[in-house]
Amino acid sequence: MKRKLILPVLGLMLLLLWGCAGQTADAGDTEDTEEALIVVGVCQVGAESDWRVANSESIKAVFTEENGYQLLFEDAKQKQENQISAIRKFIQQKVDYIVLMPISETGWDSVLQEARDAGIPVILVDRMVDVADESLYTAHVGSDFEAEAALAVDWMEETYGDDPVNIVHLLGTVGSTAQIGRTEVLEAAVAAHDGWTILTQLEGDFTQAKAYEVMCGYLSKGSPDIHVVYCENDNEAYGAIEALEEYGYTCGEGGVAVISFDATGTCLTLCLEGKIALAVECNPLLGELVEEVIQTLEAGDTPAKHTYVGETCFTRGDLTEGFIAERGY
Ligand code: AHR
């Protein structure tokens, strides 16, 4: 069933050595020295955020030839059609495993069925898919986005209670699990607090440039009284802060409270400086967990269907420069 890529380098070296010593080697001798690589096709969303770059690096660091893998890595440039084409290419290449970071939840049934028909296990990483048959994917490793959002809402409750809170909400890529989870929990909390209002919901697509653009567009129409900007990732927070400051708002104590998800290095530095009020962690270092799933399958065992990484949140008082420097992303 498995399709191994054969690395004949060691065998070739031995043949040469034996040749020098006037000996001959047969196929059996060469077989003993063959090294088999597990071929993993990774279909990444893109490089839209600092989180995504750290996630790709974590995957690339684990799936190396030294560790016994051949990595085929496709960057889908934030387009689902590119992800679907990449999966079809991996099927043609007869990879051993497909690792998919799905850009959005819907639209996967057919291509995952094709992978299943080809006998290739699909491991979902980061986000989820919404498919009629859950057996179309073997396992999922990622974040609990609703639990992350609950940390943000808990902080808002502690900070504002039932006081009036005017919120600008910057959504991530619409239809992605990260956007759906972070949005649903905020909307439920707003519905449960009479004083909390979402002034506007803007689509930031998880990028700094888009968040800056939509935020400027909103602020150019007036000067609303904003208490909180709820950004569904760090890069949106950077774009929002840039726009807010351009329009004369202060971010931080006595000004707008910016909430951000991911808590990558620059975000934590901005939090330590007081410009970001709350940084909710989303851990991108998933490479080793994905490898554990593959090794479990290689051993003939069944991995957990879902593995969630533990995550926390940070305010200014939780941080030091040393902690940020050592964090790794
Ligand atoms: O799905 C994880 C989200 O996607 C991260 O919060 C964001 O930065 C990324 O682009």
mmCIF file of C-alpha atoms and ligand atoms in Angstrom:
data_model
loop_
_atom_site.group_PDB
_atom_site.id
_atom_site.type_symbol
_atom_site.label_atom_id
_atom_site.label_comp_id
_atom_site.label_asym_id
_atom_site.label_seq_id
_atom_site.Cartn_x
_atom_site.Cartn_y
_atom_site.Cartn_z
ATOM 1 C CA MET A 1 0.000 0.000 0.000
ATOM 2 C CA LYS A 2 2.692 2.434 0.902
ATOM 3 C CA ARG A 3 4.663 4.124 -1.765
ATOM 4 C CA LYS A 4 8.205 4.701 -0.595
ATOM 5 C CA LEU A 5 10.735 6.859 -2.339
ATOM 6 C CA ILE A 6 14.014 4.981 -2.527
ATOM 7 C CA LEU A 7 17.228 6.820 -1.702
ATOM 8 C CA PRO A 8 20.000 4.704 -3.216
ATOM 9 C CA VAL A 9 22.871 6.954 -2.087
ATOM 10 C CA LEU A 10 24.248 4.683 0.615
ATOM 11 C CA GLY A 11 23.928 1.625 -1.607
ATOM 12 C CA LEU A 12 25.803 3.371 -4.394
ATOM 13 C CA MET A 13 28.619 4.332 -2.030
ATOM 14 C CA LEU A 14 28.938 0.741 -0.868
ATOM 15 C CA LEU A 15 28.995 -0.543 -4.460
ATOM 16 C CA LEU A 16 31.830 1.843 -5.227
ATOM 17 C CA LEU A 17 33.753 0.736 -2.134
ATOM 18 C CA TRP A 18 33.274 -2.938 -2.968
ATOM 19 C CA GLY A 19 34.300 -2.201 -6.568
ATOM 20 C CA CYS A 20 37.555 -0.661 -5.308
ATOM 21 C CA ALA A 21 38.217 -3.760 -3.239
ATOM 22 C CA GLY A 22 37.708 -5.981 -6.308
ATOM 23 C CA GLN A 23 34.417 -7.440 -5.001
ATOM 24 C CA THR A 24 30.974 -7.609 -6.587
ATOM 25 C CA ALA A 25 27.669 -6.767 -4.904
ATOM 26 C CA ASP A 26 24.256 -8.271 -5.717
ATOM 27 C CA ALA A 27 20.754 -6.702 -5.450
ATOM 28 C CA GLY A 28 20.332 -8.151 -1.962
ATOM 29 C CA ASP A 29 23.303 -6.194 -0.653
ATOM 30 C CA THR A 30 21.916 -2.953 -2.098
ATOM 31 C CA GLU A 31 18.436 -3.589 -0.630
ATOM 32 C CA ASP A 32 19.885 -3.750 2.882
ATOM 33 C CA THR A 33 21.147 -0.195 2.592
ATOM 34 C CA GLU A 34 18.073 1.380 1.012
ATOM 35 C CA GLU A 35 16.399 4.180 2.929
ATOM 36 C CA ALA A 36 12.648 4.673 2.498
ATOM 37 C CA LEU A 37 11.116 8.113 2.745
ATOM 38 C CA ILE A 38 7.474 8.737 3.624
ATOM 39 C CA VAL A 39 6.033 11.130 1.050
ATOM 40 C CA VAL A 40 3.847 13.866 2.565
ATOM 41 C CA GLY A 41 1.937 16.353 0.407
ATOM 42 C CA VAL A 42 1.125 19.527 2.352
ATOM 43 C CA CYS A 43 -1.515 21.907 1.038
ATOM 44 C CA GLN A 44 -1.098 25.211 2.880
ATOM 45 C CA VAL A 45 -3.618 28.102 2.777
ATOM 46 C CA GLY A 46 -1.058 30.771 1.859
ATOM 47 C CA ALA A 47 1.187 33.226 3.670
ATOM 48 C CA GLU A 48 -1.442 35.748 4.725
ATOM 49 C CA SER A 49 -0.301 36.187 8.326
ATOM 50 C CA ASP A 50 2.652 35.878 10.696
ATOM 51 C CA TRP A 51 0.832 32.890 12.200
ATOM 52 C CA ARG A 52 0.644 31.161 8.817
ATOM 53 C CA VAL A 53 4.361 31.687 8.142
ATOM 54 C CA ALA A 54 5.203 30.193 11.554
ATOM 55 C CA ASN A 55 2.869 27.282 10.852
ATOM 56 C CA SER A 56 4.559 26.520 7.505
ATOM 57 C CA GLU A 57 8.000 26.708 9.139
ATOM 58 C CA SER A 58 6.906 24.287 11.855
ATOM 59 C CA ILE A 59 5.761 21.773 9.207
ATOM 60 C CA LYS A 60 8.921 22.192 7.115
ATOM 61 C CA ALA A 61 11.143 21.720 10.177
ATOM 62 C CA VAL A 62 9.609 18.319 10.939
ATOM 63 C CA PHE A 63 9.105 16.770 7.487
ATOM 64 C CA THR A 64 12.745 16.651 6.411
ATOM 65 C CA GLU A 65 14.758 13.929 4.674
ATOM 66 C CA GLU A 66 16.844 13.602 7.854
ATOM 67 C CA ASN A 67 13.624 12.680 9.680
ATOM 68 C CA GLY A 68 12.619 10.194 6.960
ATOM 69 C CA TYR A 69 10.202 12.245 4.850
ATOM 70 C CA GLN A 70 9.912 13.728 1.407
ATOM 71 C CA LEU A 71 7.840 16.911 1.701
ATOM 72 C CA LEU A 72 5.821 18.216 -1.245
ATOM 73 C CA PHE A 73 4.627 21.684 -0.189
ATOM 74 C CA GLU A 74 1.965 23.683 -2.065
ATOM 75 C CA ASP A 75 1.057 27.285 -1.152
ATOM 76 C CA ALA A 76 -2.529 27.857 -2.358
ATOM 77 C CA LYS A 77 -2.296 31.647 -2.180
ATOM 78 C CA GLN A 78 -5.570 31.820 -0.237
ATOM 79 C CA LYS A 79 -7.669 30.237 -2.984
ATOM 80 C CA GLN A 80 -9.719 27.089 -2.429
ATOM 81 C CA GLU A 81 -9.498 26.142 -6.122
ATOM 82 C CA ASN A 82 -5.689 26.074 -5.788
ATOM 83 C CA GLN A 83 -6.020 23.792 -2.763
ATOM 84 C CA ILE A 84 -8.286 21.417 -4.691
ATOM 85 C CA SER A 85 -5.845 21.338 -7.645
ATOM 86 C CA ALA A 86 -2.946 20.656 -5.251
ATOM 87 C CA ILE A 87 -4.783 17.708 -3.690
ATOM 88 C CA ARG A 88 -5.475 16.257 -7.163
ATOM 89 C CA LYS A 89 -1.780 16.652 -8.005
ATOM 90 C CA PHE A 90 -0.792 14.845 -4.784
ATOM 91 C CA ILE A 91 -3.173 12.008 -5.706
ATOM 92 C CA GLN A 92 -1.511 11.699 -9.134
ATOM 93 C CA GLN A 93 1.904 11.741 -7.464
ATOM 94 C CA LYS A 94 0.746 8.872 -5.222
ATOM 95 C CA VAL A 95 1.899 10.505 -1.986
ATOM 96 C CA ASP A 96 1.604 8.513 1.251
ATOM 97 C CA TYR A 97 -0.275 11.220 3.190
ATOM 98 C CA ILE A 98 -2.055 14.466 2.376
ATOM 99 C CA VAL A 99 -1.927 17.237 4.987
ATOM 100 C CA LEU A 100 -4.552 19.907 4.337
ATOM 101 C CA MET A 101 -4.996 23.297 6.012
ATOM 102 C CA PRO A 102 -8.462 24.053 4.603
ATOM 103 C CA ILE A 103 -9.098 27.701 3.774
ATOM 104 C CA SER A 104 -12.831 27.362 4.384
ATOM 105 C CA GLU A 105 -15.114 24.680 5.766
ATOM 106 C CA THR A 106 -17.314 23.829 2.783
ATOM 107 C CA GLY A 107 -16.669 22.434 -0.704
ATOM 108 C CA TRP A 108 -14.410 19.480 0.151
ATOM 109 C CA ASP A 109 -16.600 16.377 -0.231
ATOM 110 C CA SER A 110 -15.655 15.472 -3.838
ATOM 111 C CA VAL A 111 -11.905 15.935 -3.647
ATOM 112 C CA LEU A 112 -11.625 14.188 -0.275
ATOM 113 C CA GLN A 113 -13.601 11.297 -1.745
ATOM 114 C CA GLU A 114 -11.035 11.176 -4.599
ATOM 115 C CA ALA A 115 -8.216 10.966 -2.031
ATOM 116 C CA ARG A 116 -10.050 8.202 -0.192
ATOM 117 C CA ASP A 117 -10.628 6.278 -3.442
ATOM 118 C CA ALA A 118 -6.863 6.500 -4.041
ATOM 119 C CA GLY A 119 -6.232 5.109 -0.522
ATOM 120 C CA ILE A 120 -4.434 8.225 0.725
ATOM 121 C CA PRO A 121 -5.184 9.321 4.319
ATOM 122 C CA VAL A 122 -5.963 13.048 4.696
ATOM 123 C CA ILE A 123 -4.902 14.826 7.882
ATOM 124 C CA LEU A 124 -6.533 18.210 8.513
ATOM 125 C CA VAL A 125 -4.399 20.831 10.207
ATOM 126 C CA ASP A 126 -5.433 24.131 11.817
ATOM 127 C CA ARG A 127 -9.007 24.497 10.471
ATOM 128 C CA MET A 128 -11.800 21.998 9.899
ATOM 129 C CA VAL A 129 -13.984 20.901 6.986
ATOM 130 C CA ASP A 130 -17.748 20.546 6.961
ATOM 131 C CA VAL A 131 -18.335 17.248 5.120
ATOM 132 C CA ALA A 132 -21.307 14.885 5.088
ATOM 133 C CA ASP A 133 -19.035 11.894 5.813
ATOM 134 C CA GLU A 134 -16.535 12.522 8.605
ATOM 135 C CA SER A 135 -14.545 9.457 7.591
ATOM 136 C CA LEU A 136 -13.300 11.415 4.543
ATOM 137 C CA TYR A 137 -10.517 12.718 6.780
ATOM 138 C CA THR A 138 -8.427 10.556 9.061
ATOM 139 C CA ALA A 139 -7.542 13.050 11.787
ATOM 140 C CA HIS A 140 -7.515 16.754 12.634
ATOM 141 C CA VAL A 141 -4.872 18.702 14.577
ATOM 142 C CA GLY A 142 -5.481 22.347 15.429
ATOM 143 C CA SER A 143 -6.985 25.001 17.677
ATOM 144 C CA ASP A 144 -10.311 25.224 19.446
ATOM 145 C CA PHE A 145 -11.321 28.608 18.042
ATOM 146 C CA GLU A 146 -14.422 28.882 20.216
ATOM 147 C CA ALA A 147 -12.345 28.290 23.348
ATOM 148 C CA GLU A 148 -9.951 31.036 22.191
ATOM 149 C CA ALA A 149 -12.853 33.444 21.680
ATOM 150 C CA ALA A 150 -14.255 32.540 25.110
ATOM 151 C CA LEU A 151 -10.977 33.817 26.625
ATOM 152 C CA ALA A 152 -11.525 37.168 24.861
ATOM 153 C CA VAL A 153 -15.142 37.406 25.956
ATOM 154 C CA ASP A 154 -14.225 36.510 29.562
ATOM 155 C CA TRP A 155 -11.700 39.362 29.545
ATOM 156 C CA MET A 156 -14.354 41.756 28.203
ATOM 157 C CA GLU A 157 -16.751 40.661 30.933
ATOM 158 C CA GLU A 158 -14.106 41.224 33.628
ATOM 159 C CA THR A 159 -13.162 44.603 32.137
ATOM 160 C CA TYR A 160 -16.579 46.058 31.256
ATOM 161 C CA GLY A 161 -19.227 43.884 32.934
ATOM 162 C CA ASP A 162 -22.600 45.260 31.798
ATOM 163 C CA ASP A 163 -21.273 48.755 30.992
ATOM 164 C CA PRO A 164 -21.822 50.044 27.459
ATOM 165 C CA VAL A 165 -19.198 48.678 25.038
ATOM 166 C CA ASN A 166 -19.046 49.788 21.407
ATOM 167 C CA ILE A 167 -17.240 47.140 19.365
ATOM 168 C CA VAL A 168 -15.743 47.229 15.893
ATOM 169 C CA HIS A 169 -15.430 43.643 14.684
ATOM 170 C CA LEU A 170 -12.817 42.708 12.073
ATOM 171 C CA LEU A 171 -13.634 39.289 10.649
ATOM 172 C CA GLY A 172 -11.070 36.822 9.325
ATOM 173 C CA THR A 173 -11.507 34.925 6.049
ATOM 174 C CA VAL A 174 -15.258 34.398 5.914
ATOM 175 C CA GLY A 175 -16.241 30.735 6.076
ATOM 176 C CA SER A 176 -13.006 29.571 7.743
ATOM 177 C CA THR A 177 -13.237 27.694 11.035
ATOM 178 C CA ALA A 178 -11.153 30.381 12.761
ATOM 179 C CA GLN A 179 -13.564 33.114 11.625
ATOM 180 C CA ILE A 180 -16.701 31.112 12.403
ATOM 181 C CA GLY A 181 -15.628 30.194 15.954
ATOM 182 C CA ARG A 182 -14.287 33.616 16.892
ATOM 183 C CA THR A 183 -17.344 35.365 15.444
ATOM 184 C CA GLU A 184 -20.020 33.102 16.924
ATOM 185 C CA VAL A 185 -18.712 33.437 20.463
ATOM 186 C CA LEU A 186 -18.471 37.237 20.229
ATOM 187 C CA GLU A 187 -21.962 37.531 18.750
ATOM 188 C CA ALA A 188 -23.414 35.318 21.489
ATOM 189 C CA ALA A 189 -21.743 37.448 24.179
ATOM 190 C CA VAL A 190 -23.049 40.662 22.614
ATOM 191 C CA ALA A 191 -26.554 39.178 22.519
ATOM 192 C CA ALA A 192 -26.234 38.359 26.223
ATOM 193 C CA HIS A 193 -25.188 41.900 27.282
ATOM 194 C CA ASP A 194 -27.675 44.744 26.800
ATOM 195 C CA GLY A 195 -24.907 47.356 26.834
ATOM 196 C CA TRP A 196 -22.628 45.672 24.276
ATOM 197 C CA THR A 197 -23.039 46.760 20.655
ATOM 198 C CA ILE A 198 -21.281 45.704 17.473
ATOM 199 C CA LEU A 199 -20.980 49.010 15.594
ATOM 200 C CA THR A 200 -19.815 47.323 12.404
ATOM 201 C CA GLN A 201 -18.436 44.036 11.064
ATOM 202 C CA LEU A 202 -15.685 44.448 8.480
ATOM 203 C CA GLU A 203 -13.959 41.721 6.443
ATOM 204 C CA GLY A 204 -10.210 41.815 7.054
ATOM 205 C CA ASP A 205 -9.377 38.434 5.443
ATOM 206 C CA PHE A 206 -6.695 37.843 8.105
ATOM 207 C CA THR A 207 -4.355 40.363 6.418
ATOM 208 C CA GLN A 208 -2.883 43.653 7.592
ATOM 209 C CA ALA A 209 -3.492 45.412 4.241
ATOM 210 C CA LYS A 210 -7.187 44.490 4.033
ATOM 211 C CA ALA A 211 -7.818 45.362 7.692
ATOM 212 C CA TYR A 212 -6.165 48.748 7.230
ATOM 213 C CA GLU A 213 -8.204 49.402 4.081
ATOM 214 C CA VAL A 214 -11.613 48.492 5.546
ATOM 215 C CA MET A 215 -10.890 50.248 8.834
ATOM 216 C CA CYS A 216 -9.892 53.468 7.026
ATOM 217 C CA GLY A 217 -13.049 53.163 4.918
ATOM 218 C CA TYR A 218 -15.159 52.917 8.074
ATOM 219 C CA LEU A 219 -13.419 55.710 9.990
ATOM 220 C CA SER A 220 -13.543 58.045 6.990
ATOM 221 C CA LYS A 221 -17.342 58.151 7.322
ATOM 222 C CA GLY A 222 -17.332 59.626 10.844
ATOM 223 C CA SER A 223 -15.731 59.455 14.286
ATOM 224 C CA PRO A 224 -17.632 56.820 16.231
ATOM 225 C CA ASP A 225 -17.078 56.281 19.945
ATOM 226 C CA ILE A 226 -15.158 52.978 19.862
ATOM 227 C CA HIS A 227 -14.285 51.062 23.051
ATOM 228 C CA VAL A 228 -13.079 47.749 21.603
ATOM 229 C CA VAL A 229 -11.705 46.603 18.238
ATOM 230 C CA TYR A 230 -12.019 42.810 18.115
ATOM 231 C CA CYS A 231 -9.518 41.641 15.487
ATOM 232 C CA GLU A 232 -9.669 37.994 14.459
ATOM 233 C CA ASN A 233 -5.898 37.830 14.028
ATOM 234 C CA ASP A 234 -2.690 39.744 14.746
ATOM 235 C CA ASN A 235 -2.165 41.094 11.246
ATOM 236 C CA GLU A 236 -5.656 42.571 11.247
ATOM 237 C CA ALA A 237 -4.797 44.215 14.580
ATOM 238 C CA TYR A 238 -1.683 45.836 13.067
ATOM 239 C CA GLY A 239 -3.754 47.228 10.161
ATOM 240 C CA ALA A 240 -6.491 48.414 12.534
ATOM 241 C CA ILE A 241 -4.038 50.189 14.873
ATOM 242 C CA GLU A 242 -2.420 51.933 11.906
ATOM 243 C CA ALA A 243 -5.829 53.155 10.680
ATOM 244 C CA LEU A 244 -7.064 54.159 14.146
ATOM 245 C CA GLU A 245 -3.940 56.218 14.832
ATOM 246 C CA GLU A 246 -4.172 57.896 11.430
ATOM 247 C CA TYR A 247 -7.707 58.941 12.313
ATOM 248 C CA GLY A 248 -6.662 60.381 15.674
ATOM 249 C CA TYR A 249 -7.592 57.520 18.027
ATOM 250 C CA THR A 250 -5.272 56.312 20.790
ATOM 251 C CA CYS A 251 -4.853 52.555 21.267
ATOM 252 C CA GLY A 252 -4.254 51.464 24.839
ATOM 253 C CA GLU A 253 -5.008 52.834 28.283
ATOM 254 C CA GLY A 254 -7.694 55.534 28.132
ATOM 255 C CA GLY A 255 -8.251 54.811 24.429
ATOM 256 C CA VAL A 256 -9.406 51.947 22.243
ATOM 257 C CA ALA A 257 -8.853 48.419 23.611
ATOM 258 C CA VAL A 258 -7.552 46.240 20.763
ATOM 259 C CA ILE A 259 -8.138 42.500 21.139
ATOM 260 C CA SER A 260 -6.076 40.246 18.905
ATOM 261 C CA PHE A 261 -5.900 36.500 18.205
ATOM 262 C CA ASP A 262 -2.658 34.550 17.562
ATOM 263 C CA ALA A 263 -0.228 36.263 19.981
ATOM 264 C CA THR A 264 2.755 36.062 17.644
ATOM 265 C CA GLY A 265 5.942 38.017 18.446
ATOM 266 C CA THR A 266 5.043 41.499 17.152
ATOM 267 C CA CYS A 267 1.617 41.316 18.790
ATOM 268 C CA LEU A 268 3.144 40.438 22.165
ATOM 269 C CA THR A 269 5.579 43.342 21.829
ATOM 270 C CA LEU A 270 2.654 45.694 21.097
ATOM 271 C CA CYS A 271 0.845 44.231 24.095
ATOM 272 C CA LEU A 272 3.886 44.854 26.310
ATOM 273 C CA GLU A 273 3.986 48.431 24.991
ATOM 274 C CA GLY A 274 0.291 48.812 25.873
ATOM 275 C CA LYS A 275 -1.162 49.183 22.362
ATOM 276 C CA ILE A 276 -2.842 45.794 22.333
ATOM 277 C CA ALA A 277 -4.996 45.169 25.392
ATOM 278 C CA LEU A 278 -5.434 41.417 25.045
ATOM 279 C CA ALA A 279 -3.512 38.863 22.959
ATOM 280 C CA VAL A 280 -5.251 35.492 22.703
ATOM 281 C CA GLU A 281 -2.908 32.671 21.826
ATOM 282 C CA CYS A 282 -3.363 30.523 18.700
ATOM 283 C CA ASN A 283 -0.472 28.078 18.544
ATOM 284 C CA PRO A 284 0.963 27.619 15.006
ATOM 285 C CA LEU A 285 3.586 25.025 16.019
ATOM 286 C CA LEU A 286 1.666 21.989 14.846
ATOM 287 C CA GLY A 287 4.356 20.124 12.881
ATOM 288 C CA GLU A 288 5.274 17.651 15.626
ATOM 289 C CA LEU A 289 1.640 16.828 16.357
ATOM 290 C CA VAL A 290 1.044 16.096 12.668
ATOM 291 C CA GLU A 291 4.064 13.818 12.673
ATOM 292 C CA GLU A 292 2.667 11.960 15.692
ATOM 293 C CA VAL A 293 -0.504 11.263 13.707
ATOM 294 C CA ILE A 294 1.532 9.947 10.764
ATOM 295 C CA GLN A 295 3.707 7.785 12.992
ATOM 296 C CA THR A 296 0.611 6.375 14.683
ATOM 297 C CA LEU A 297 -0.750 5.415 11.253
ATOM 298 C CA GLU A 298 2.625 3.995 10.196
ATOM 299 C CA ALA A 299 2.507 1.764 13.274
ATOM 300 C CA GLY A 300 -0.901 0.483 12.148
ATOM 301 C CA ASP A 301 -2.749 2.212 15.009
ATOM 302 C CA THR A 302 -5.659 4.668 14.939
ATOM 303 C CA PRO A 303 -4.888 8.280 15.867
ATOM 304 C CA ALA A 304 -7.322 10.508 17.783
ATOM 305 C CA LYS A 305 -9.869 12.029 15.405
ATOM 306 C CA HIS A 306 -9.272 15.518 16.871
ATOM 307 C CA THR A 307 -6.222 16.864 18.708
ATOM 308 C CA TYR A 308 -6.550 20.393 20.102
ATOM 309 C CA VAL A 309 -3.560 22.411 21.288
ATOM 310 C CA GLY A 310 -3.839 24.091 24.689
ATOM 311 C CA GLU A 311 -3.909 27.902 24.460
ATOM 312 C CA THR A 312 -3.966 30.887 26.803
ATOM 313 C CA CYS A 313 -4.125 34.700 26.638
ATOM 314 C CA PHE A 314 -1.870 37.574 27.660
ATOM 315 C CA THR A 315 -2.264 41.116 28.946
ATOM 316 C CA ARG A 316 0.582 43.580 29.468
ATOM 317 C CA GLY A 317 1.307 42.378 33.020
ATOM 318 C CA ASP A 318 1.888 38.793 31.856
ATOM 319 C CA LEU A 319 4.725 39.724 29.503
ATOM 320 C CA THR A 320 8.440 40.454 29.582
ATOM 321 C CA GLU A 321 10.891 41.011 26.731
ATOM 322 C CA GLY A 322 12.657 37.785 27.691
ATOM 323 C CA PHE A 323 9.462 35.744 27.486
ATOM 324 C CA ILE A 324 8.667 37.152 24.037
ATOM 325 C CA ALA A 325 12.198 36.519 22.752
ATOM 326 C CA GLU A 326 12.186 32.884 23.870
ATOM 327 C CA ARG A 327 8.734 32.016 22.586
ATOM 328 C CA GLY A 328 9.766 30.829 19.115
ATOM 329 C CA TYR A 329 7.131 32.560 16.960
HETATM 330 O O1 AHR B 1 -6.685 29.459 11.158
HETATM 331 C C1 AHR B 1 -5.781 30.133 11.949
HETATM 332 C C2 AHR B 1 -5.808 31.574 11.571
HETATM 333 O O2 AHR B 1 -5.403 31.713 10.231
HETATM 334 C C3 AHR B 1 -4.869 32.471 12.350
HETATM 335 O O3 AHR B 1 -5.484 33.099 13.420
HETATM 336 C C4 AHR B 1 -4.563 33.495 11.329
HETATM 337 O O4 AHR B 1 -3.526 34.355 11.647
HETATM 338 C C5 AHR B 1 -4.366 32.660 10.145
HETATM 339 O O5 AHR B 1 -4.233 33.309 8.958
#
